[in-house]
């Protein structure tokens, strides 16, 4: 199997706070990797280092064969192949849903309008928003906004999708729709790196689960092992807190 | 007998109304209405201002303001981007420009342009391009600050989303940040347009021919032939015809912007 993401020896500090202290991570083509761990453990920072929204201090990030940590790497070009979905949706607030999906296709990939709209509509249908293409983001529910954001990333035909707690900002009754779309994506064979607190999702959809704490990968393996039968004490106490909060 | 809180409040309000009525009545009795009307608003003199005050002066004021504002907007945008640049000297130049032109009276800038620049550079600008430069240079300083604040008010998440889709910093600025910043500052820009309408009255310093008169100069000039304040009052009313709708526009834009931000998440 070919690996889409290869991270090795990744370190990142903000000022004097060491946030990542040596992360190694491989995501193979078609694989779904879920990252779990307590707040502040560096999950978002890891994800943001993968598409260089944060520049790593030490270590290597290779995506689709391109070394992004090479100072000469064309980051903008590499990012076209890396879809990212944010906790706060970040739909472009001045554009309709359809324009949100077409703008980067047209300005970055130089697709013409009809091709961009065709791709956009195909992806809106995938996230079950075909009827809302003329809506403004503020007119959509959080769940609809997040599905539109997923469709926006998909419209660039990425090789891999990064998700940073995509359902954490949603009302509980809207979480299912978004997770459903992500599950469908995984079934379609998309390569995915997902930071999540949804243990049920990780258990059922992930091929590999990675538990992070204090800027290190503490434990990784199939969900049956990491969530079902954790080997490390830190993993066990984290899961106990997440699965049985009361 | 002690008053309750509510009684005390309504007594206080009644006293204020009484004071107001007394002041108005006193002024009305003191004023010489006949003289006032002849001095400030003589109907015959007012009628004599038309149609020139509209076909020449009002139109010139609008044209001067429009060219000045267009130039001010473009230069202001460049200055705002310079202030946010990662290149130090750009930031310093823009900051110095803003401080200089915000700190100087527009009057001085106009004098400098009317007399200094042609002498210094042996250039003869047309009146319209001098107006455009002088009004634009003054307006740009304010618009630059407004646009800079607007650009900085665009949430970073919008920029990160744009970059994560492969947009370059410049592309993200043009396609995502500036359109949103523009929406944010539209009410303030309208206010700056109002200021520029009024500053356009300084154009007289450039030395105008009759056909180039704008409202203020037209009014003052008409006072020479009919020595009452009426022409100035009429020209003032013409300014208000421009500025009051703009100020309503600004306020309704502000309200609409606020409403959009407050739109409930679920409308679907
Ligand atoms: N831009 C930044 N500047 C300074 N400190 C930062 C920055 N981004 C993150 N941090 C710090 O790095 C640490 C890890 O942050 P990170 O967002 O990666 O954690 P996380 O695992 O995603 O947590 P959460 O589950 O709360 O999202 C935190 O202590 C955070 O305060
Ligand atoms: Mg996070």
Short mmCIF file of C-alpha atoms and ligand atoms in Angstrom, two decimals:
data_model
loop_
_atom_site.label_atom_id
_atom_site.label_comp_id
_atom_site.label_asym_id
_atom_site.label_seq_id
_atom_site.Cartn_x
_atom_site.Cartn_y
_atom_site.Cartn_z
CA UNK A 1 0.00 0.00 0.00
CA UNK A 2 1.24 3.51 -0.75
CA UNK A 3 1.23 6.07 2.01
CA UNK A 4 -0.44 9.42 1.36
CA UNK A 5 0.78 11.13 4.51
CA UNK A 6 4.13 10.45 6.14
CA UNK A 7 5.04 12.47 9.21
CA UNK A 8 8.29 11.80 10.99
CA UNK A 9 10.00 13.32 14.01
CA UNK A 10 7.61 16.26 14.07
CA UNK A 11 8.29 18.93 16.70
CA UNK A 12 6.42 22.18 17.16
CA UNK A 13 6.63 24.78 19.89
CA UNK A 14 4.72 28.02 20.43
CA UNK A 15 7.17 30.24 22.25
CA UNK A 16 8.44 28.17 25.13
CA UNK A 17 5.53 25.67 25.08
CA UNK A 18 6.49 22.43 23.38
CA UNK A 19 3.23 21.31 21.75
CA UNK A 20 4.47 18.43 19.57
CA UNK A 21 7.47 16.47 20.83
CA UNK A 22 8.28 14.01 18.08
CA UNK A 23 5.30 12.64 16.17
CA UNK A 24 5.52 9.83 13.63
CA UNK A 25 2.43 9.08 11.60
CA UNK A 26 1.61 7.29 8.38
CA UNK A 27 -1.72 7.36 6.59
CA UNK A 28 -2.06 4.91 3.73
CA UNK A 29 -4.16 5.40 0.66
CA UNK A 30 -7.81 4.69 1.51
CA UNK A 31 -7.06 4.49 5.22
CA UNK A 32 -9.07 6.30 7.90
CA UNK A 33 -6.98 7.39 10.87
CA UNK A 34 -8.69 8.91 13.90
CA UNK A 35 -6.70 10.97 16.39
CA UNK A 36 -8.07 11.13 19.92
CA UNK A 37 -6.66 12.66 23.07
CA UNK A 38 -7.28 15.23 25.79
CA UNK A 39 -7.66 18.95 25.13
CA UNK A 40 -4.32 20.65 24.61
CA UNK A 41 -2.53 17.45 23.64
CA UNK A 42 -1.60 18.93 20.25
CA UNK A 43 -4.14 17.22 17.94
CA UNK A 44 -5.11 20.38 16.05
CA UNK A 45 -1.48 21.46 15.82
CA UNK A 46 -0.56 18.09 14.31
CA UNK A 47 -3.33 18.39 11.72
CA UNK A 48 -2.37 21.98 10.89
CA UNK A 49 1.25 20.92 10.43
CA UNK A 50 0.15 18.35 7.84
CA UNK A 51 -0.96 21.10 5.43
CA UNK A 52 1.52 23.61 6.80
CA UNK A 53 -1.01 26.03 8.27
CA UNK A 54 1.58 25.74 11.06
CA UNK A 55 5.22 25.39 10.06
CA UNK A 56 6.91 22.50 11.88
CA UNK A 57 10.09 23.33 13.83
CA UNK A 58 11.73 19.96 13.30
CA UNK A 59 10.73 16.87 11.35
CA UNK A 60 9.37 15.99 7.99
CA UNK A 61 5.88 16.09 6.48
CA UNK A 62 5.48 14.27 3.16
CA UNK A 63 2.07 14.35 1.46
CA UNK A 64 1.49 12.54 -1.82
CA UNK A 65 5.23 12.23 -2.34
CA UNK A 66 5.96 15.94 -1.86
CA UNK A 67 8.13 16.96 1.08
CA UNK A 68 6.24 20.01 2.40
CA UNK A 69 8.98 20.81 4.90
CA UNK A 70 11.41 21.38 2.04
CA UNK A 71 11.85 25.18 1.96
CA UNK A 72 11.48 25.10 -1.84
CA UNK A 73 8.24 23.13 -1.80
CA UNK A 74 5.25 24.76 -3.51
CA UNK A 75 2.88 24.72 -0.54
CA UNK A 76 -0.06 26.28 -2.39
CA UNK A 77 0.14 23.57 -5.03
CA UNK A 78 0.39 20.81 -2.42
CA UNK A 79 -2.60 22.15 -0.48
CA UNK A 80 -4.86 21.64 -3.49
CA UNK A 81 -4.55 17.94 -2.86
CA UNK A 82 -5.21 18.20 0.90
CA UNK A 83 -8.81 18.96 1.85
CA UNK A 84 -9.35 20.49 5.28
CA UNK A 85 -12.50 20.71 7.36
CA UNK A 86 -12.47 23.01 10.38
CA UNK A 87 -14.28 22.88 13.70
CA UNK A 88 -15.85 26.27 12.95
CA UNK A 89 -16.84 25.46 9.31
CA UNK A 90 -15.24 28.65 7.93
CA UNK A 91 -17.51 28.88 4.91
CA UNK A 92 -16.82 32.13 3.02
CA UNK A 93 -19.53 34.29 4.53
CA UNK A 94 -19.94 36.62 1.54
CA UNK A 95 -20.56 33.84 -1.00
CA UNK A 96 -23.48 31.52 -1.68
CA UNK A 97 -23.00 27.83 -1.01
CA UNK A 98 -22.43 27.19 -4.71
CA UNK A 99 -19.84 29.98 -4.98
CA UNK A 100 -18.11 28.65 -1.87
CA UNK A 101 -17.64 25.40 -3.76
CA UNK A 102 -16.60 26.91 -7.09
CA UNK A 103 -14.31 29.81 -6.16
CA UNK A 104 -11.15 27.80 -5.50
CA UNK A 105 -11.87 25.44 -8.40
CA UNK A 106 -11.99 28.46 -10.69
CA UNK A 107 -9.27 30.66 -9.21
CA UNK A 108 -6.84 27.92 -8.19
CA UNK A 109 -7.51 24.99 -10.51
CA UNK A 110 -8.55 27.31 -13.37
CA UNK A 111 -11.63 25.28 -14.16
CA UNK A 112 -14.24 27.07 -16.23
CA UNK A 113 -17.54 27.98 -14.64
CA UNK A 114 -19.62 25.14 -16.03
CA UNK A 115 -17.10 22.49 -15.06
CA UNK A 116 -16.71 23.98 -11.57
CA UNK A 117 -20.47 24.12 -11.07
CA UNK A 118 -20.87 20.58 -12.32
CA UNK A 119 -18.30 19.33 -9.78
CA UNK A 120 -19.85 21.49 -7.05
CA UNK A 121 -23.35 20.14 -7.65
CA UNK A 122 -22.08 16.58 -7.68
CA UNK A 123 -20.48 17.13 -4.26
CA UNK A 124 -23.47 19.02 -2.85
CA UNK A 125 -25.56 15.99 -3.72
CA UNK A 126 -23.06 13.77 -1.91
CA UNK A 127 -23.55 15.77 1.29
CA UNK A 128 -27.32 16.00 0.67
CA UNK A 129 -27.44 19.77 0.18
CA UNK A 130 -28.43 19.84 -3.48
CA UNK A 131 -31.42 22.07 -2.73
CA UNK A 132 -29.45 24.73 -0.82
CA UNK A 133 -26.91 25.83 -3.43
CA UNK A 134 -28.17 29.43 -3.54
CA UNK A 135 -28.30 29.85 0.27
CA UNK A 136 -25.87 32.10 2.10
CA UNK A 137 -23.87 30.36 4.84
CA UNK A 138 -25.62 32.35 7.60
CA UNK A 139 -28.93 30.91 6.45
CA UNK A 140 -27.80 27.33 7.07
CA UNK A 141 -27.79 25.32 10.28
CA UNK A 142 -24.40 24.40 11.71
CA UNK A 143 -24.75 20.86 10.41
CA UNK A 144 -25.59 22.10 6.92
CA UNK A 145 -22.66 24.52 7.01
CA UNK A 146 -20.27 21.76 7.96
CA UNK A 147 -21.58 19.50 5.20
CA UNK A 148 -21.16 22.35 2.71
CA UNK A 149 -17.60 22.83 3.98
CA UNK A 150 -16.92 19.14 3.37
CA UNK A 151 -18.34 19.47 -0.15
CA UNK A 152 -16.15 22.53 -0.72
CA UNK A 153 -13.02 20.58 0.15
CA UNK A 154 -14.15 17.60 -1.94
CA UNK A 155 -14.68 19.81 -4.98
CA UNK A 156 -10.91 20.22 -5.29
CA UNK A 157 -10.65 16.42 -5.82
CA UNK A 158 -8.24 16.02 -2.89
CA UNK A 159 -6.14 12.93 -2.28
CA UNK A 160 -6.68 13.16 1.44
CA UNK A 161 -9.10 14.91 3.79
CA UNK A 162 -8.19 16.37 7.18
CA UNK A 163 -10.95 16.90 9.73
CA UNK A 164 -10.39 18.88 12.94
CA UNK A 165 -13.20 18.03 15.36
CA UNK A 166 -15.81 18.59 12.64
CA UNK A 167 -18.77 18.00 14.95
CA UNK A 168 -17.60 19.69 18.17
CA UNK A 169 -19.34 22.99 17.41
CA UNK A 170 -22.66 21.35 16.52
CA UNK A 171 -25.86 20.87 18.46
CA UNK A 172 -26.13 17.18 19.38
CA UNK A 173 -29.02 16.49 17.02
CA UNK A 174 -26.99 17.76 14.03
CA UNK A 175 -23.89 15.65 14.71
CA UNK A 176 -25.32 12.51 13.10
CA UNK A 177 -25.81 14.08 9.66
CA UNK A 178 -22.19 15.17 9.47
CA UNK A 179 -20.84 11.87 10.76
CA UNK A 180 -23.07 10.11 8.23
CA UNK A 181 -21.50 12.06 5.39
CA UNK A 182 -18.01 11.25 6.71
CA UNK A 183 -18.86 7.59 7.04
CA UNK A 184 -20.04 7.57 3.42
CA UNK A 185 -16.78 9.22 2.35
CA UNK A 186 -14.79 6.55 4.16
CA UNK A 187 -16.87 3.86 2.46
CA UNK A 188 -16.11 5.51 -0.90
CA UNK A 189 -12.43 4.95 -0.19
CA UNK A 190 -11.33 8.49 0.76
CA UNK A 191 -8.09 8.74 2.73
CA UNK A 192 -8.95 10.56 5.95
CA UNK A 193 -7.14 11.91 9.01
CA UNK A 194 -9.76 12.82 11.61
CA UNK A 195 -9.37 14.50 14.99
CA UNK A 196 -12.50 13.62 16.92
CA UNK A 197 -14.09 13.10 20.29
CA UNK A 198 -16.76 10.82 18.77
CA UNK A 199 -15.60 7.44 20.09
CA UNK A 200 -18.45 5.58 18.43
CA UNK A 201 -17.38 6.98 15.05
CA UNK A 202 -13.71 6.16 15.67
CA UNK A 203 -14.59 2.64 16.75
CA UNK A 204 -16.76 1.93 13.72
CA UNK A 205 -15.06 3.85 10.90
CA UNK A 206 -11.35 4.13 11.74
CA UNK A 207 -8.79 1.65 10.48
CA UNK A 208 -6.28 3.06 12.91
CA UNK A 209 -6.79 5.04 16.10
CA UNK A 210 -4.04 7.16 17.50
CA UNK A 211 -4.11 8.37 21.10
CA UNK A 212 -2.12 11.54 21.77
CA UNK A 213 -1.17 13.10 25.07
CA UNK A 214 1.34 15.82 25.87
CA UNK A 215 2.49 16.17 22.28
CA UNK A 216 3.33 12.48 21.85
CA UNK A 217 1.58 9.50 20.33
CA UNK A 218 0.98 7.33 23.37
CA UNK A 219 -0.71 4.41 21.68
CA UNK A 220 -1.85 3.47 18.20
CA UNK A 221 -3.49 0.53 16.52
CA UNK A 222 -6.85 -0.75 15.35
CA UNK A 223 -9.83 0.64 17.27
CA UNK A 224 -10.55 -2.74 18.84
CA UNK A 225 -7.19 -2.43 20.55
CA UNK A 226 -6.81 1.28 21.33
CA UNK A 227 -10.44 1.88 22.29
CA UNK A 228 -11.50 -1.68 23.05
CA UNK A 229 -8.49 -2.87 25.03
CA UNK A 230 -6.06 0.00 25.67
CA UNK A 231 -2.59 -1.04 26.79
CA UNK A 232 -1.47 2.25 28.32
CA UNK A 233 -2.71 3.63 31.61
CA UNK A 234 -3.03 7.16 30.15
CA UNK A 235 -5.24 5.86 27.33
CA UNK A 236 -7.39 3.96 29.81
CA UNK A 237 -7.97 6.97 32.06
CA UNK A 238 -8.73 9.24 29.07
CA UNK A 239 -11.25 6.76 27.67
CA UNK A 240 -12.83 6.29 31.08
CA UNK A 241 -13.38 10.06 31.26
CA UNK A 242 -14.75 10.33 27.70
CA UNK A 243 -16.93 7.24 27.69
CA UNK A 244 -18.29 7.63 31.23
CA UNK A 245 -18.21 11.35 31.96
CA UNK A 246 -20.46 11.01 35.01
CA UNK B 1 -45.83 65.62 51.56
CA UNK B 2 -43.13 63.37 50.12
CA UNK B 3 -43.24 62.59 46.38
CA UNK B 4 -42.92 59.02 45.12
CA UNK B 5 -40.07 58.19 42.72
CA UNK B 6 -42.41 58.20 39.75
CA UNK B 7 -43.97 61.55 40.66
CA UNK B 8 -40.51 63.07 41.05
CA UNK B 9 -39.48 61.81 37.63
CA UNK B 10 -42.55 63.20 35.85
CA UNK B 11 -42.20 66.53 37.67
CA UNK B 12 -38.61 66.69 36.43
CA UNK B 13 -39.67 66.01 32.86
CA UNK B 14 -42.43 68.66 33.04
CA UNK B 15 -39.85 71.22 34.21
CA UNK B 16 -37.63 70.42 31.24
CA UNK B 17 -40.48 70.88 28.75
CA UNK B 18 -41.43 74.16 30.43
CA UNK B 19 -37.87 75.46 30.08
CA UNK B 20 -37.79 74.51 26.42
CA UNK B 21 -41.09 76.25 25.64
CA UNK B 22 -39.97 79.36 27.52
CA UNK B 23 -36.70 79.51 25.53
CA UNK B 24 -38.45 79.06 22.18
CA UNK B 25 -41.10 81.69 22.95
CA UNK B 26 -38.49 84.20 24.13
CA UNK B 27 -36.40 83.75 20.98
CA UNK B 28 -39.48 83.96 18.75
CA UNK B 29 -40.59 87.21 20.40
CA UNK B 30 -37.11 88.74 20.23
CA UNK B 31 -36.49 87.88 16.60
CA UNK B 32 -37.36 90.28 13.84
CA UNK B 33 -39.12 87.91 11.49
CA UNK B 34 -39.44 90.25 8.56
CA UNK B 35 -35.72 91.04 8.50
CA UNK B 36 -34.85 87.42 9.06
CA UNK B 37 -36.88 86.31 6.09
CA UNK B 38 -35.43 89.00 3.83
CA UNK B 39 -31.91 88.24 5.03
CA UNK B 40 -31.94 84.47 5.00
CA UNK B 41 -34.60 83.32 2.66
CA UNK B 42 -35.86 85.80 0.12
CA UNK B 43 -38.02 83.77 -2.20
CA UNK B 44 -37.26 85.91 -5.27
CA UNK B 45 -33.50 85.66 -4.69
CA UNK B 46 -33.79 81.95 -4.00
CA UNK B 47 -35.70 81.41 -7.24
CA UNK B 48 -33.04 83.36 -9.15
CA UNK B 49 -30.43 80.71 -8.17
CA UNK B 50 -32.16 78.18 -10.33
CA UNK B 51 -31.50 76.41 -12.59
CA UNK B 52 -27.74 77.20 -12.50
CA UNK B 53 -27.28 76.09 -8.91
CA UNK B 54 -28.41 72.64 -9.95
CA UNK B 55 -27.14 72.36 -13.53
CA UNK B 56 -23.70 73.79 -12.69
CA UNK B 57 -22.93 73.89 -8.96
CA UNK B 58 -24.69 70.78 -7.67
CA UNK B 59 -23.41 68.71 -10.57
CA UNK B 60 -19.87 70.01 -10.08
CA UNK B 61 -19.96 69.19 -6.38
CA UNK B 62 -21.09 65.66 -7.21
CA UNK B 63 -18.45 65.26 -9.93
CA UNK B 64 -15.61 66.63 -7.75
CA UNK B 65 -16.65 64.36 -4.90
CA UNK B 66 -16.93 61.36 -7.20
CA UNK B 67 -13.49 61.72 -8.78
CA UNK B 68 -11.94 62.58 -5.41
CA UNK B 69 -13.54 59.60 -3.71
CA UNK B 70 -12.58 57.18 -6.50
CA UNK B 71 -8.95 58.20 -6.28
CA UNK B 72 -9.09 58.24 -2.46
CA UNK B 73 -10.52 54.73 -2.43
CA UNK B 74 -7.85 53.28 -4.73
CA UNK B 75 -5.00 55.02 -2.95
CA UNK B 76 -6.54 54.15 0.43
CA UNK B 77 -6.68 50.48 -0.52
CA UNK B 78 -3.03 50.52 -1.60
CA UNK B 79 -2.05 52.27 1.64
CA UNK B 80 -4.07 49.82 3.75
CA UNK B 81 -2.32 46.88 2.08
CA UNK B 82 1.03 48.60 2.57
CA UNK B 83 0.28 49.05 6.28
CA UNK B 84 -0.38 45.32 6.56
CA UNK B 85 2.65 44.34 4.47
CA UNK B 86 5.42 42.20 5.87
CA UNK B 87 7.91 44.58 4.27
CA UNK B 88 8.86 47.14 6.92
CA UNK B 89 9.48 50.16 4.66
CA UNK B 90 6.04 49.79 3.08
CA UNK B 91 4.47 49.90 6.54
CA UNK B 92 6.51 52.96 7.52
CA UNK B 93 5.74 54.89 4.36
CA UNK B 94 2.02 54.19 4.66
CA UNK B 95 1.98 55.07 8.36
CA UNK B 96 3.83 58.33 7.70
CA UNK B 97 1.44 59.18 4.88
CA UNK B 98 -1.61 58.59 7.06
CA UNK B 99 -0.22 60.65 9.93
CA UNK B 100 0.73 63.49 7.61
CA UNK B 101 -2.50 63.82 5.68
CA UNK B 102 -4.75 63.16 8.66
CA UNK B 103 -2.85 65.73 10.66
CA UNK B 104 -3.00 68.54 8.11
CA UNK B 105 -6.05 70.69 7.43
CA UNK B 106 -7.45 69.88 4.00
CA UNK B 107 -7.22 73.63 3.35
CA UNK B 108 -3.42 73.48 3.39
CA UNK B 109 -3.34 70.54 1.02
CA UNK B 110 -5.50 72.45 -1.42
CA UNK B 111 -3.33 75.54 -1.23
CA UNK B 112 -0.26 73.38 -1.79
CA UNK B 113 -1.84 71.81 -4.81
CA UNK B 114 -3.33 74.95 -6.23
CA UNK B 115 -0.07 76.88 -6.14
CA UNK B 116 2.87 74.82 -4.99
CA UNK B 117 2.78 71.80 -7.26
CA UNK B 118 2.45 73.62 -10.59
CA UNK B 119 5.35 75.87 -9.62
CA UNK B 120 7.54 73.08 -8.32
CA UNK B 121 7.07 70.68 -11.22
CA UNK B 122 6.22 73.04 -14.06
CA UNK B 123 3.07 71.05 -14.52
CA UNK B 124 -0.30 72.32 -15.56
CA UNK B 125 -2.95 70.00 -14.31
CA UNK B 126 -6.49 70.35 -15.50
CA UNK B 127 -8.77 71.57 -12.76
CA UNK B 128 -10.49 68.22 -12.52
CA UNK B 129 -7.26 66.27 -12.06
CA UNK B 130 -6.06 68.75 -9.43
CA UNK B 131 -9.36 68.34 -7.63
CA UNK B 132 -9.02 64.59 -7.88
CA UNK B 133 -5.49 64.65 -6.47
CA UNK B 134 -6.11 67.11 -3.66
CA UNK B 135 -9.41 65.64 -2.46
CA UNK B 136 -8.14 62.11 -3.06
CA UNK B 137 -4.90 62.55 -1.14
CA UNK B 138 -6.80 63.84 1.89
CA UNK B 139 -9.55 61.22 1.72
CA UNK B 140 -7.09 58.37 1.17
CA UNK B 141 -5.55 58.80 4.60
CA UNK B 142 -8.89 58.24 6.32
CA UNK B 143 -10.03 55.50 3.96
CA UNK B 144 -6.72 53.66 4.41
CA UNK B 145 -7.28 53.45 8.15
CA UNK B 146 -10.89 52.36 7.69
CA UNK B 147 -9.97 49.64 5.19
CA UNK B 148 -7.08 48.43 7.33
CA UNK B 149 -9.43 48.00 10.29
CA UNK B 150 -11.89 46.19 8.01
CA UNK B 151 -9.27 43.82 6.65
CA UNK B 152 -8.11 43.03 10.17
CA UNK B 153 -11.70 42.39 11.24
CA UNK B 154 -12.09 39.49 8.79
CA UNK B 155 -11.87 36.31 10.90
CA UNK B 156 -8.59 34.39 10.48
CA UNK B 157 -10.63 31.24 9.87
CA UNK B 158 -11.68 32.71 6.52
CA UNK B 159 -8.06 33.14 5.48
CA UNK B 160 -7.09 29.68 6.71
CA UNK B 161 -9.96 28.15 4.75
CA UNK B 162 -8.82 30.00 1.62
CA UNK B 163 -5.19 28.97 2.05
CA UNK B 164 -6.17 25.36 2.77
CA UNK B 165 -7.88 25.31 -0.65
CA UNK B 166 -4.58 26.23 -2.28
CA UNK B 167 -5.12 29.97 -2.66
CA UNK B 168 -1.97 32.10 -2.50
CA UNK B 169 -1.88 34.95 0.04
CA UNK B 170 -2.64 37.45 -2.72
CA UNK B 171 -5.52 35.42 -4.14
CA UNK B 172 -7.01 34.96 -0.66
CA UNK B 173 -6.74 38.72 -0.12
CA UNK B 174 -8.46 39.58 -3.40
CA UNK B 175 -11.16 36.91 -3.47
CA UNK B 176 -11.98 36.46 0.21
CA UNK B 177 -10.59 39.12 2.55
CA UNK B 178 -11.17 42.36 0.65
CA UNK B 179 -14.80 41.61 -0.34
CA UNK B 180 -15.59 40.80 3.28
CA UNK B 181 -13.64 43.78 4.64
CA UNK B 182 -15.51 46.00 2.21
CA UNK B 183 -18.85 44.83 3.57
CA UNK B 184 -17.68 45.45 7.12
CA UNK B 185 -16.57 49.04 6.42
CA UNK B 186 -19.33 50.09 4.01
CA UNK B 187 -21.09 52.26 6.62
CA UNK B 188 -17.82 53.99 7.55
CA UNK B 189 -16.96 54.49 3.88
CA UNK B 190 -20.31 56.19 3.38
CA UNK B 191 -19.48 58.52 6.25
CA UNK B 192 -16.15 59.33 4.62
CA UNK B 193 -17.98 60.09 1.40
CA UNK B 194 -20.10 62.61 3.32
CA UNK B 195 -16.95 64.27 4.67
CA UNK B 196 -15.59 64.46 1.16
CA UNK B 197 -18.79 66.08 -0.15
CA UNK B 198 -18.19 68.86 2.35
CA UNK B 199 -14.43 69.07 1.74
CA UNK B 200 -15.13 69.52 -1.97
CA UNK B 201 -16.08 73.11 -1.04
CA UNK B 202 -12.34 73.82 -0.65
CA UNK B 203 -11.93 73.46 -4.39
CA UNK B 204 -12.46 77.23 -4.69
CA UNK B 205 -8.85 77.63 -3.52
CA UNK B 206 -7.70 76.28 -6.85
CA UNK B 207 -9.18 79.26 -8.63
CA UNK B 208 -12.25 78.31 -10.61
CA UNK B 209 -14.01 79.74 -13.61
CA UNK B 210 -17.77 80.24 -13.37
CA UNK B 211 -18.60 76.99 -15.10
CA UNK B 212 -16.44 75.15 -12.56
CA UNK B 213 -18.14 76.56 -9.46
CA UNK B 214 -19.36 74.07 -6.96
CA UNK B 215 -22.11 74.72 -4.42
CA UNK B 216 -20.23 76.71 -1.78
CA UNK B 217 -18.43 78.98 -4.22
CA UNK B 218 -21.59 79.41 -6.26
CA UNK B 219 -23.46 80.52 -3.16
CA UNK B 220 -20.79 82.98 -2.05
CA UNK B 221 -20.50 84.38 -5.53
CA UNK B 222 -24.25 84.92 -5.81
CA UNK B 223 -24.10 86.93 -2.58
CA UNK B 224 -22.16 89.61 -4.47
CA UNK B 225 -25.14 90.35 -6.72
CA UNK B 226 -27.88 89.88 -4.13
CA UNK B 227 -26.39 90.83 -0.79
CA UNK B 228 -28.43 88.56 1.44
CA UNK B 229 -27.62 85.16 2.91
CA UNK B 230 -30.27 83.53 0.73
CA UNK B 231 -27.89 82.09 -1.90
CA UNK B 232 -25.81 80.48 0.83
CA UNK B 233 -28.93 79.06 2.45
CA UNK B 234 -30.01 77.59 -0.88
CA UNK B 235 -26.56 76.12 -1.46
CA UNK B 236 -26.62 74.70 2.08
CA UNK B 237 -29.95 73.05 1.34
CA UNK B 238 -28.41 71.54 -1.78
CA UNK B 239 -25.62 70.02 0.33
CA UNK B 240 -28.21 68.53 2.65
CA UNK B 241 -30.00 67.00 -0.33
CA UNK B 242 -26.80 65.03 -0.96
CA UNK B 243 -25.62 64.35 2.57
CA UNK B 244 -28.81 63.44 4.41
CA UNK B 245 -29.71 60.52 2.10
CA UNK B 246 -26.09 59.33 2.37
CA UNK B 247 -26.27 59.44 6.11
CA UNK B 248 -29.54 57.45 6.03
CA UNK B 249 -27.85 54.98 3.70
CA UNK B 250 -24.94 54.65 6.09
CA UNK B 251 -27.23 54.00 9.03
CA UNK B 252 -29.34 51.45 7.18
CA UNK B 253 -26.19 49.67 5.98
CA UNK B 254 -25.03 49.58 9.56
CA UNK B 255 -28.34 48.14 10.70
CA UNK B 256 -28.34 45.60 7.89
CA UNK B 257 -24.75 44.56 8.64
CA UNK B 258 -25.66 44.13 12.28
CA UNK B 259 -28.76 42.15 11.36
CA UNK B 260 -26.79 39.84 9.07
CA UNK B 261 -24.32 39.12 11.84
CA UNK B 262 -27.20 38.35 14.17
CA UNK B 263 -29.10 36.12 11.75
CA UNK B 264 -30.07 33.02 13.70
CA UNK B 265 -28.13 29.91 12.73
CA UNK B 266 -31.21 28.03 11.64
CA UNK B 267 -33.42 29.63 9.02
CA UNK B 268 -33.67 26.54 6.87
N1 LIG C 1 -1.08 29.70 17.70
C1 LIG C 1 -0.78 29.31 18.95
N2 LIG C 1 -0.05 30.11 19.75
C2 LIG C 1 0.26 29.73 21.00
N3 LIG C 1 -0.12 28.56 21.55
C3 LIG C 1 -0.84 27.72 20.81
C4 LIG C 1 -1.23 28.06 19.47
N4 LIG C 1 -1.97 27.04 18.98
C5 LIG C 1 -2.05 26.12 19.96
N5 LIG C 1 -1.37 26.52 21.06
C6 LIG C 1 -1.22 25.75 22.31
O1 LIG C 1 -0.77 24.47 21.96
C7 LIG C 1 -1.37 23.49 22.79
C8 LIG C 1 -2.00 22.42 21.93
O2 LIG C 1 -3.04 23.02 21.17
P1 LIG C 1 -3.93 22.18 20.17
O3 LIG C 1 -4.94 23.13 19.65
O4 LIG C 1 -3.09 21.51 19.18
O5 LIG C 1 -4.61 21.11 21.12
P2 LIG C 1 -5.79 20.11 20.82
O6 LIG C 1 -5.30 18.78 21.15
O7 LIG C 1 -6.31 20.33 19.46
O8 LIG C 1 -6.87 20.54 21.89
P3 LIG C 1 -8.47 20.65 21.76
O9 LIG C 1 -9.01 19.28 21.96
O10 LIG C 1 -8.84 21.57 22.88
O11 LIG C 1 -8.77 21.22 20.42
C9 LIG C 1 -2.36 24.22 23.68
O12 LIG C 1 -1.76 24.37 24.94
C10 LIG C 1 -2.54 25.54 23.01
O13 LIG C 1 -2.77 26.55 23.97
MG1 LIG C 2 -8.10 21.16 18.64
#
